[in-house]
Coordinates of C-alpha atoms in Angstrom, one line a residue:
Chain O
M1 CA -22.9 -22.2 66.2
G2 CA -22.4 -25.2 68.7
N3 CA -20.9 -28.8 67.1
L4 CA -22.3 -28.6 63.5
S5 CA -20.5 -31.3 61.6
L6 CA -20.2 -31.6 58.0
E7 CA -22.4 -34.5 57.9
G8 CA -25.1 -32.8 60.1
A9 CA -25.1 -29.6 57.9
I10 CA -25.7 -31.8 54.7
E11 CA -28.3 -33.8 56.3
G12 CA -30.2 -30.5 57.6
L13 CA -29.9 -28.9 54.1
K14 CA -31.4 -32.1 52.5
K15 CA -34.2 -32.1 54.9
L16 CA -35.1 -28.8 53.3
L17 CA -35.5 -30.2 49.9
I18 CA -37.9 -32.9 50.9
P19 CA -41.4 -31.6 49.8
N20 CA -43.6 -31.0 52.6
D21 CA -47.3 -30.2 52.2
K22 CA -47.3 -28.3 55.8
D23 CA -44.4 -26.1 54.8
E24 CA -44.4 -23.4 52.2
Q25 CA -43.1 -24.6 48.9
L26 CA -39.4 -23.9 48.5
N27 CA -38.9 -21.5 45.2
K28 CA -36.9 -22.9 42.4
E29 CA -34.1 -20.5 43.1
L30 CA -33.7 -21.0 46.8
E31 CA -33.8 -25.1 45.7
T32 CA -31.0 -24.6 43.3
K33 CA -28.9 -22.6 45.8
I34 CA -29.3 -25.3 48.6
E35 CA -28.6 -28.2 45.9
K36 CA -25.3 -26.2 45.1
L37 CA -24.1 -25.8 48.7
I38 CA -24.7 -29.5 49.2
S39 CA -22.5 -30.3 46.4
E40 CA -19.7 -27.9 47.5
L41 CA -19.8 -29.5 50.8
L42 CA -19.8 -33.2 49.5
G43 CA -16.8 -31.7 47.2
T44 CA -18.6 -32.6 44.1
T45 CA -19.1 -29.0 42.8
P46 CA -19.3 -29.0 39.0
P47 CA -16.4 -27.4 37.0
M48 CA -16.0 -23.7 37.9
Y49 CA -15.0 -22.8 34.5
P50 CA -17.3 -24.3 31.8
E51 CA -15.7 -22.1 29.1
L52 CA -12.3 -23.6 29.8
F53 CA -13.9 -27.0 29.2
S54 CA -15.5 -26.0 26.2
E55 CA -12.3 -24.6 24.9
L56 CA -10.7 -27.8 25.7
A57 CA -13.3 -30.0 24.0
K58 CA -12.1 -28.2 20.6
H59 CA -8.2 -28.4 21.0
Q60 CA -5.6 -28.5 23.6
T61 CA -2.6 -26.0 23.7
P62 CA -0.4 -27.5 26.4
K63 CA 2.7 -25.4 27.5
F64 CA 4.5 -28.6 28.8
L65 CA 5.4 -31.9 27.6
V66 CA 6.2 -33.9 30.9
F67 CA 8.0 -37.1 31.3
A68 CA 7.2 -38.8 34.7
C69 CA 7.4 -42.4 36.2
S70 CA 4.3 -44.8 36.1
D71 CA 5.0 -45.0 39.8
S72 CA 1.5 -44.7 41.5
R73 CA 3.0 -42.2 44.0
V74 CA 4.2 -39.4 41.6
S75 CA 1.5 -38.2 39.6
P76 CA 2.6 -34.8 38.3
S77 CA -1.3 -33.7 38.5
N78 CA -1.3 -34.7 42.2
I79 CA 2.1 -33.0 43.1
L80 CA 2.3 -29.9 40.7
D81 CA -1.4 -29.7 40.3
F82 CA -1.6 -29.5 36.6
Q83 CA -5.0 -28.7 35.5
P84 CA -6.6 -30.1 32.2
G85 CA -5.1 -28.8 29.3
E86 CA -1.8 -27.8 30.8
A87 CA 0.6 -30.6 30.1
F88 CA 0.8 -33.4 27.7
M89 CA 1.9 -36.2 29.8
F90 CA 4.2 -39.3 28.9
R91 CA 4.5 -41.7 31.9
N92 CA 6.6 -44.7 31.6
I93 CA 8.9 -46.9 33.9
A94 CA 11.7 -44.6 35.4
N95 CA 10.8 -41.7 33.1
L96 CA 13.5 -42.6 30.7
V97 CA 13.8 -40.9 27.1
P98 CA 15.8 -43.2 24.6
P99 CA 17.8 -41.6 22.0
F100 CA 16.3 -40.8 18.6
N101 CA 15.7 -44.1 16.7
Q102 CA 13.4 -44.7 13.8
L103 CA 13.1 -48.2 14.2
R104 CA 12.8 -48.7 18.1
Y105 CA 11.1 -46.9 20.8
S106 CA 8.5 -45.5 18.4
G107 CA 5.9 -44.9 21.5
V108 CA 8.3 -42.3 23.0
G109 CA 9.2 -40.6 19.6
A110 CA 5.5 -40.5 18.7
A111 CA 4.9 -38.7 22.2
I112 CA 7.8 -36.4 21.4
E113 CA 7.1 -35.6 17.6
Y114 CA 3.4 -35.1 18.8
A115 CA 4.0 -32.6 21.5
V116 CA 6.8 -30.7 19.9
V117 CA 5.6 -30.6 16.0
K118 CA 2.0 -30.8 16.3
L119 CA 1.4 -29.0 19.7
N120 CA 4.3 -26.9 19.7
V121 CA 5.0 -27.2 23.5
E122 CA 7.3 -24.4 24.6
N123 CA 8.9 -26.4 27.7
I124 CA 9.8 -30.1 28.4
L125 CA 10.2 -31.1 31.8
V126 CA 11.5 -34.8 32.8
I127 CA 10.9 -35.7 36.5
G128 CA 12.5 -38.3 38.3
H129 CA 11.8 -39.6 41.8
S130 CA 13.1 -41.3 44.8
R131 CA 12.7 -45.0 45.5
C132 CA 12.2 -45.6 41.9
G133 CA 11.8 -49.3 41.1
G134 CA 13.0 -48.9 37.5
I135 CA 16.3 -47.4 38.6
D136 CA 16.5 -50.0 41.5
R137 CA 16.3 -52.6 38.4
L138 CA 18.9 -50.7 36.3
M139 CA 21.5 -50.7 39.1
E140 CA 20.9 -54.4 39.9
L141 CA 21.2 -55.4 36.3
P142 CA 23.6 -58.4 36.0
E143 CA 27.0 -57.5 34.5
D144 CA 26.6 -60.6 32.5
G145 CA 23.6 -59.2 30.4
S146 CA 21.6 -62.0 31.6
T147 CA 17.8 -61.3 32.1
E148 CA 15.0 -62.9 33.8
N149 CA 12.1 -60.9 32.3
D150 CA 10.9 -60.2 28.8
F151 CA 10.6 -56.4 28.5
I152 CA 11.5 -54.5 31.7
D153 CA 15.4 -55.1 31.4
D154 CA 15.3 -54.4 27.8
W155 CA 13.8 -51.0 28.7
V156 CA 15.7 -49.9 32.0
Q157 CA 19.2 -50.6 29.9
I158 CA 18.4 -47.3 28.2
G159 CA 19.7 -45.8 31.6
L160 CA 23.1 -47.6 31.4
P161 CA 25.2 -44.6 30.7
A162 CA 23.7 -42.8 33.8
K163 CA 24.5 -46.0 35.9
A164 CA 28.0 -45.9 34.5
K165 CA 28.6 -42.3 35.5
V166 CA 27.2 -43.0 38.9
K167 CA 29.5 -46.0 39.3
A168 CA 32.4 -43.8 38.4
E169 CA 31.9 -41.0 40.8
F170 CA 29.9 -42.6 43.6
G171 CA 30.9 -46.1 43.6
H172 CA 32.2 -46.0 47.1
L173 CA 28.9 -45.3 48.4
P174 CA 26.4 -47.7 49.8
L175 CA 23.9 -49.2 46.9
D176 CA 21.1 -47.3 48.3
E177 CA 22.9 -43.8 47.9
Q178 CA 24.2 -44.7 44.5
K179 CA 20.4 -45.4 43.4
R180 CA 19.4 -42.1 44.8
E181 CA 22.2 -40.3 42.6
C182 CA 21.2 -42.5 39.4
E183 CA 17.6 -41.3 40.0
K184 CA 18.9 -37.7 39.2
E185 CA 21.5 -38.9 36.7
A186 CA 18.9 -40.7 34.7
V187 CA 16.9 -37.5 34.3
N188 CA 20.2 -35.7 32.8
L189 CA 20.6 -38.7 30.6
S190 CA 17.0 -38.4 29.3
L191 CA 17.6 -34.4 29.0
T192 CA 20.7 -35.4 26.7
N193 CA 18.8 -37.9 24.6
L194 CA 16.0 -35.6 23.9
Q195 CA 18.5 -33.4 22.1
T196 CA 19.1 -36.2 19.8
Y197 CA 15.4 -35.6 18.4
P198 CA 15.9 -33.5 15.2
Y199 CA 12.8 -31.4 16.1
V200 CA 13.8 -30.9 19.9
R201 CA 17.1 -29.5 18.5
E202 CA 15.9 -27.3 16.0
R203 CA 13.5 -25.6 18.3
M204 CA 16.1 -25.4 21.1
A205 CA 18.4 -23.5 18.6
R206 CA 15.9 -20.7 17.8
K207 CA 15.0 -20.8 21.7
A208 CA 11.3 -21.9 21.0
L209 CA 11.8 -24.9 23.3
A210 CA 13.3 -25.2 26.8
L211 CA 14.4 -28.2 28.7
R212 CA 14.3 -28.9 32.5
G213 CA 15.1 -31.4 34.9
G214 CA 13.1 -32.2 38.0
Y215 CA 13.2 -34.7 41.0
Y216 CA 10.6 -35.3 43.6
D217 CA 11.7 -36.7 46.9
F218 CA 8.6 -38.1 48.7
V219 CA 10.7 -39.5 51.5
E220 CA 11.9 -35.9 52.3
G221 CA 8.9 -34.0 50.8
C222 CA 11.0 -31.8 48.4
F223 CA 11.2 -31.1 44.8
K224 CA 14.2 -30.0 42.8
L225 CA 14.3 -28.4 39.5
W226 CA 17.1 -27.4 37.1
E227 CA 17.5 -26.2 33.5
V228 CA 19.3 -27.3 30.5
K229 CA 21.4 -24.4 29.2
S230 CA 23.8 -24.3 26.3
I231 CA 26.5 -21.5 26.4
I232 CA 28.4 -20.2 23.5
T233 CA 31.7 -18.2 24.6
T234 CA 33.0 -15.5 22.8
P235 CA 35.8 -16.3 20.3
I236 CA 39.1 -17.6 21.7
H237 CA 41.9 -15.6 20.5
N238 CA 44.6 -17.1 18.4
Chain U
M1 CA 14.4 -12.2 26.8
E2 CA 10.4 -12.4 26.8
R3 CA 10.8 -16.0 26.4
V4 CA 13.0 -16.5 29.4
E5 CA 10.9 -14.5 31.5
H6 CA 7.7 -16.2 30.6
G7 CA 9.2 -19.6 31.4
T8 CA 10.4 -18.2 34.8
D9 CA 6.8 -17.2 35.5
L10 CA 5.6 -20.7 34.9
F11 CA 8.0 -22.2 37.0
D12 CA 7.4 -19.7 39.9
E13 CA 3.8 -20.9 39.6
M14 CA 4.8 -24.4 39.6
K15 CA 6.7 -24.1 42.8
Q16 CA 3.7 -22.3 44.6
R17 CA 1.7 -25.3 43.4
F18 CA 4.3 -27.9 44.9
L19 CA 4.5 -25.8 48.1
S20 CA 0.7 -25.9 48.5
F21 CA 0.7 -29.7 47.7
K22 CA 3.3 -30.0 50.5
K23 CA 1.4 -27.9 53.0
H24 CA -2.1 -29.1 52.3
K25 CA -1.7 -32.7 51.3
Y26 CA 1.6 -34.2 52.0
M27 CA 1.8 -32.8 55.7
Q28 CA -1.9 -33.4 56.4
N29 CA -1.3 -37.1 55.4
L30 CA 2.2 -37.7 56.7
E31 CA 1.3 -41.4 57.8
L32 CA 0.0 -42.2 54.6
Y33 CA 3.2 -40.6 52.8
E34 CA 5.3 -42.4 55.2
K35 CA 3.6 -45.6 54.4
L36 CA 4.0 -44.9 50.6
A37 CA 7.7 -43.9 50.9
K38 CA 8.5 -47.6 51.9
D39 CA 6.4 -49.3 49.0
Q40 CA 3.6 -49.1 46.7
A41 CA 0.7 -51.5 46.2
P42 CA -1.5 -50.1 43.8
K43 CA -4.8 -52.2 42.9
F44 CA -4.8 -50.6 39.3
M45 CA -2.6 -50.3 36.3
V46 CA -4.1 -47.6 34.0
I47 CA -3.1 -47.0 30.3
A48 CA -4.2 -43.6 29.3
C49 CA -3.4 -41.3 26.6
A50 CA -1.0 -38.6 27.0
D51 CA -3.4 -36.1 25.8
S52 CA -3.2 -33.0 28.3
R53 CA -7.0 -33.2 28.9
V54 CA -7.2 -36.6 30.0
C55 CA -5.3 -37.2 33.1
P56 CA -6.6 -40.2 35.1
S57 CA -5.7 -38.8 38.5
S58 CA -7.8 -35.5 37.5
I59 CA -11.0 -37.3 36.1
L60 CA -11.1 -40.4 38.2
G61 CA -9.5 -39.0 41.5
F62 CA -6.7 -41.6 42.0
Q63 CA -4.7 -40.8 45.0
P64 CA -0.9 -41.4 45.7
G65 CA -0.7 -45.2 45.7
E66 CA -3.8 -46.2 43.9
A67 CA -2.9 -46.4 40.4
F68 CA 0.5 -47.2 38.2
V69 CA 0.0 -45.2 35.3
V70 CA 1.4 -45.7 31.9
R71 CA 0.6 -42.7 29.3
N72 CA 1.3 -42.9 25.6
V73 CA -0.1 -41.6 22.4
A74 CA -3.5 -43.0 21.9
N75 CA -3.6 -45.3 24.9
M76 CA -2.4 -48.2 22.8
V77 CA -1.0 -51.5 24.1
P78 CA 1.0 -53.2 21.4
P79 CA 0.8 -57.1 21.2
Y80 CA 3.3 -59.4 22.8
E81 CA 4.9 -60.3 19.3
N82 CA 5.7 -56.4 18.5
G83 CA 8.5 -57.0 21.0
P84 CA 9.7 -54.4 23.7
S85 CA 8.4 -51.2 24.4
E86 CA 8.1 -48.8 27.2
T87 CA 4.3 -49.9 27.5
N88 CA 4.9 -53.5 27.7
A89 CA 7.8 -53.0 30.1
G90 CA 5.3 -51.0 32.4
L91 CA 2.7 -53.8 31.9
E92 CA 5.3 -56.5 32.9
F93 CA 6.3 -54.6 36.1
A94 CA 2.6 -53.9 37.2
V95 CA 1.5 -57.5 36.7
N96 CA 4.4 -59.5 37.8
S97 CA 6.1 -57.4 40.4
L98 CA 3.4 -55.0 41.7
K99 CA 0.7 -57.8 41.0
V100 CA -2.0 -55.4 40.4
E101 CA -5.7 -56.8 40.4
N102 CA -7.1 -54.7 37.5
I103 CA -5.8 -53.1 34.3
L104 CA -8.0 -50.1 32.8
V105 CA -7.1 -48.7 29.4
I106 CA -9.0 -45.6 28.9
G107 CA -9.7 -44.0 25.5
H108 CA -11.1 -40.5 25.1
S109 CA -12.9 -38.2 22.5
R110 CA -11.2 -36.1 19.9
C111 CA -7.8 -38.1 20.2
G112 CA -5.3 -36.8 18.0
G113 CA -3.3 -40.2 17.7
I114 CA -6.6 -41.9 16.8
R115 CA -7.3 -39.2 14.0
A116 CA -3.7 -39.7 12.9
L117 CA -4.5 -43.6 12.4
M118 CA -7.7 -42.9 10.7
S119 CA -5.8 -40.5 8.2
M120 CA -3.0 -42.6 7.4
H121 CA -2.6 -43.7 3.7
D122 CA -3.2 -47.4 3.2
D123 CA -0.1 -48.3 1.2
V124 CA 2.4 -45.4 2.0
E125 CA 4.9 -46.4 4.6
T126 CA 5.3 -43.6 7.0
S127 CA 8.5 -42.2 8.1
S128 CA 7.0 -40.3 11.0
L129 CA 7.4 -41.9 14.5
I130 CA 3.5 -40.9 15.1
G131 CA 2.8 -43.2 12.1
S132 CA 5.0 -46.0 13.2
W133 CA 3.3 -46.0 16.6
V134 CA -0.3 -45.6 16.0
S135 CA -0.2 -48.4 13.6
V136 CA -0.5 -50.6 16.4
G137 CA -4.2 -50.0 16.4
M138 CA -4.4 -50.9 12.6
N139 CA -7.1 -53.6 13.4
A140 CA -9.3 -51.1 15.0
R141 CA -9.1 -48.9 12.1
V142 CA -9.9 -51.9 9.6
R143 CA -13.0 -52.9 11.9
T144 CA -14.0 -49.1 12.2
K145 CA -14.1 -48.7 8.5
A146 CA -16.2 -51.7 7.8
A147 CA -18.5 -50.7 10.5
T148 CA -18.9 -46.8 9.8
K149 CA -19.2 -46.5 5.9
L150 CA -22.0 -43.9 6.3
L151 CA -20.6 -41.9 9.0
N152 CA -18.5 -38.7 8.6
F153 CA -14.9 -38.7 9.3
D154 CA -15.3 -37.2 12.7
Q155 CA -17.9 -39.8 13.8
Q156 CA -15.7 -42.5 12.3
C157 CA -12.9 -41.2 14.4
K158 CA -15.0 -41.4 17.8
H159 CA -16.0 -45.0 16.9
C160 CA -12.2 -45.8 16.4
E161 CA -11.4 -44.2 19.8
K162 CA -13.5 -47.2 21.4
E163 CA -12.7 -49.9 19.0
S164 CA -9.0 -49.1 19.7
V165 CA -9.5 -49.5 23.4
N166 CA -10.9 -53.0 22.5
C167 CA -8.0 -53.8 20.4
S168 CA -5.6 -53.0 23.3
L169 CA -7.8 -55.2 25.5
V170 CA -7.4 -58.2 23.2
N171 CA -3.5 -57.3 22.9
L172 CA -3.4 -57.5 26.7
L173 CA -4.3 -61.0 26.3
T174 CA -1.4 -62.0 24.0
Y175 CA 1.0 -61.4 27.2
P176 CA 1.2 -65.0 28.6
W177 CA 1.5 -63.9 32.3
V178 CA -1.4 -61.6 31.7
E179 CA -3.5 -64.3 30.1
E180 CA -2.8 -66.8 33.1
K181 CA -3.6 -64.5 35.7
V182 CA -6.9 -63.5 34.1
R183 CA -7.7 -67.1 33.6
N184 CA -7.0 -67.7 37.4
G185 CA -9.3 -64.7 38.2
E186 CA -6.3 -62.8 39.9
L187 CA -6.5 -60.0 37.4
A188 CA -9.4 -58.3 35.7
I189 CA -9.2 -56.4 32.4
H190 CA -11.3 -53.1 32.0
G191 CA -11.8 -50.6 29.0
G192 CA -13.0 -47.2 29.8
Y193 CA -14.1 -44.0 27.3
Y194 CA -13.7 -40.6 28.6
D195 CA -15.9 -38.2 26.6
F196 CA -15.0 -34.7 27.5
V197 CA -17.2 -33.0 24.9
D198 CA -20.3 -34.2 26.9
C199 CA -18.5 -34.9 30.1
A200 CA -19.3 -38.6 30.4
F201 CA -17.2 -41.7 31.3
E202 CA -18.0 -45.3 29.9
K203 CA -16.5 -48.4 31.3
W204 CA -16.9 -52.0 30.5
T205 CA -15.0 -55.3 31.6
L206 CA -13.6 -58.0 29.5
D207 CA -15.5 -61.1 29.8
Y208 CA -12.7 -63.8 29.6
K209 CA -15.0 -66.5 29.4
E210 CA -16.5 -65.6 26.4
S211 CA -13.8 -63.9 24.7
N212 CA -11.4 -65.6 22.2
P213 CA -7.8 -64.3 22.7
I214 CA -6.8 -65.6 19.4
D215 CA -9.4 -63.9 17.3
K216 CA -7.0 -61.5 15.7
S217 CA -10.0 -59.5 14.4
G218 CA -10.6 -58.0 17.8
K219 CA -13.8 -59.4 18.8
V220 CA -14.3 -59.1 22.5
A221 CA -17.0 -60.0 24.9
V222 CA -17.9 -57.6 27.5
K223 CA -19.9 -57.3 30.6
D224 CA -20.7 -54.9 33.5
R225 CA -20.9 -52.0 31.1
A226 CA -21.4 -48.7 33.1
F227 CA -22.1 -45.0 31.7
W228 CA -21.5 -42.4 33.9
F229 CA -22.8 -38.8 33.3

């Protein structure tokens, strides 16, 4: 085989497609096969599943509603390889879900309503991550409520209950470690807030919807996953 | 029992996908990931729909570190005067902290949010959160209804999907710190439209000099229009 490089192979194949009066005319089938091979080598192969794409063109039936951060490093399609049609994906700063409110945060509410009521997703997954700028800001919010920006502080203050919990339990740790804890605690807060949406509660009650939290640590290269479970004990005797 | 098992299958699959990502992408590009672990410096902010079929990483191949992505219902950007929302919190962070050089708003075909906008009654106040949110695109609906009287409802929705992108581009300029950077040439604003029925992508750039940011009707001048198929 020798030292055949990818570029060399592609160039060699392309030469076969150049019409040459001296050589025999490549027949159409052979030409198609060579073009397909070139596109595979270039990584530009057309979709292998045209039926999937024509189905998706009509409607989507994702099994997941995913909340993820807008951070450029944490696209769930990259790290969890979500394919077209699999996950209805809402991305915002610090992957926060505010509690149900008909007057504010209609953007998040619209996404939950659409995914749960119209698309009937079976799973909601909230994914937090390491080195989150939104959680950084939450943990550094001035105690006096002053703000130096128009909208960021108003948004991240949704996470204040998570910050309070972290300060209470881990206030003795360096701020950086508190931030790591808050990244995970904010996911739990979002999972709790999700349950204030009537349509989420209703579907969870009849076990048609499951809630899970996730945490992507791109410093260590690991992913944690956990589930929200509610347990009803047997009656307590009197 | 069946549902729990089904859920477990899905997450077993997810585990395999993450481990595959770690083996084939993360470990193969450790230097990049170590650099990204310290900081992100994306050149793009992308505002796209939450629709499961239109992930910008999938269709435009954004790699880790390249694009700060906000996804909401119908890829809408509310104007400055509407007050705080998750979308403009993301916008403020991307423009003022990350100092992105480009904002790209991507609309798409068969958008349920736009369909909901076009289906709303004119005079009924909606109690649904979907209705409250997509009302941000009301200008796009008004312009569409005026321009497409002879088209059927599906065709009107398609027109509105693109009109709504332009509406969002105009709304971006209502943010003072966005307008300032666009005026100084530090920030460019682009619209995009992904048609997954025919698999084509259209893109255009806001021509700031020719646009009138305070024209509430949503007129926007564009340049560098491209059509990829």
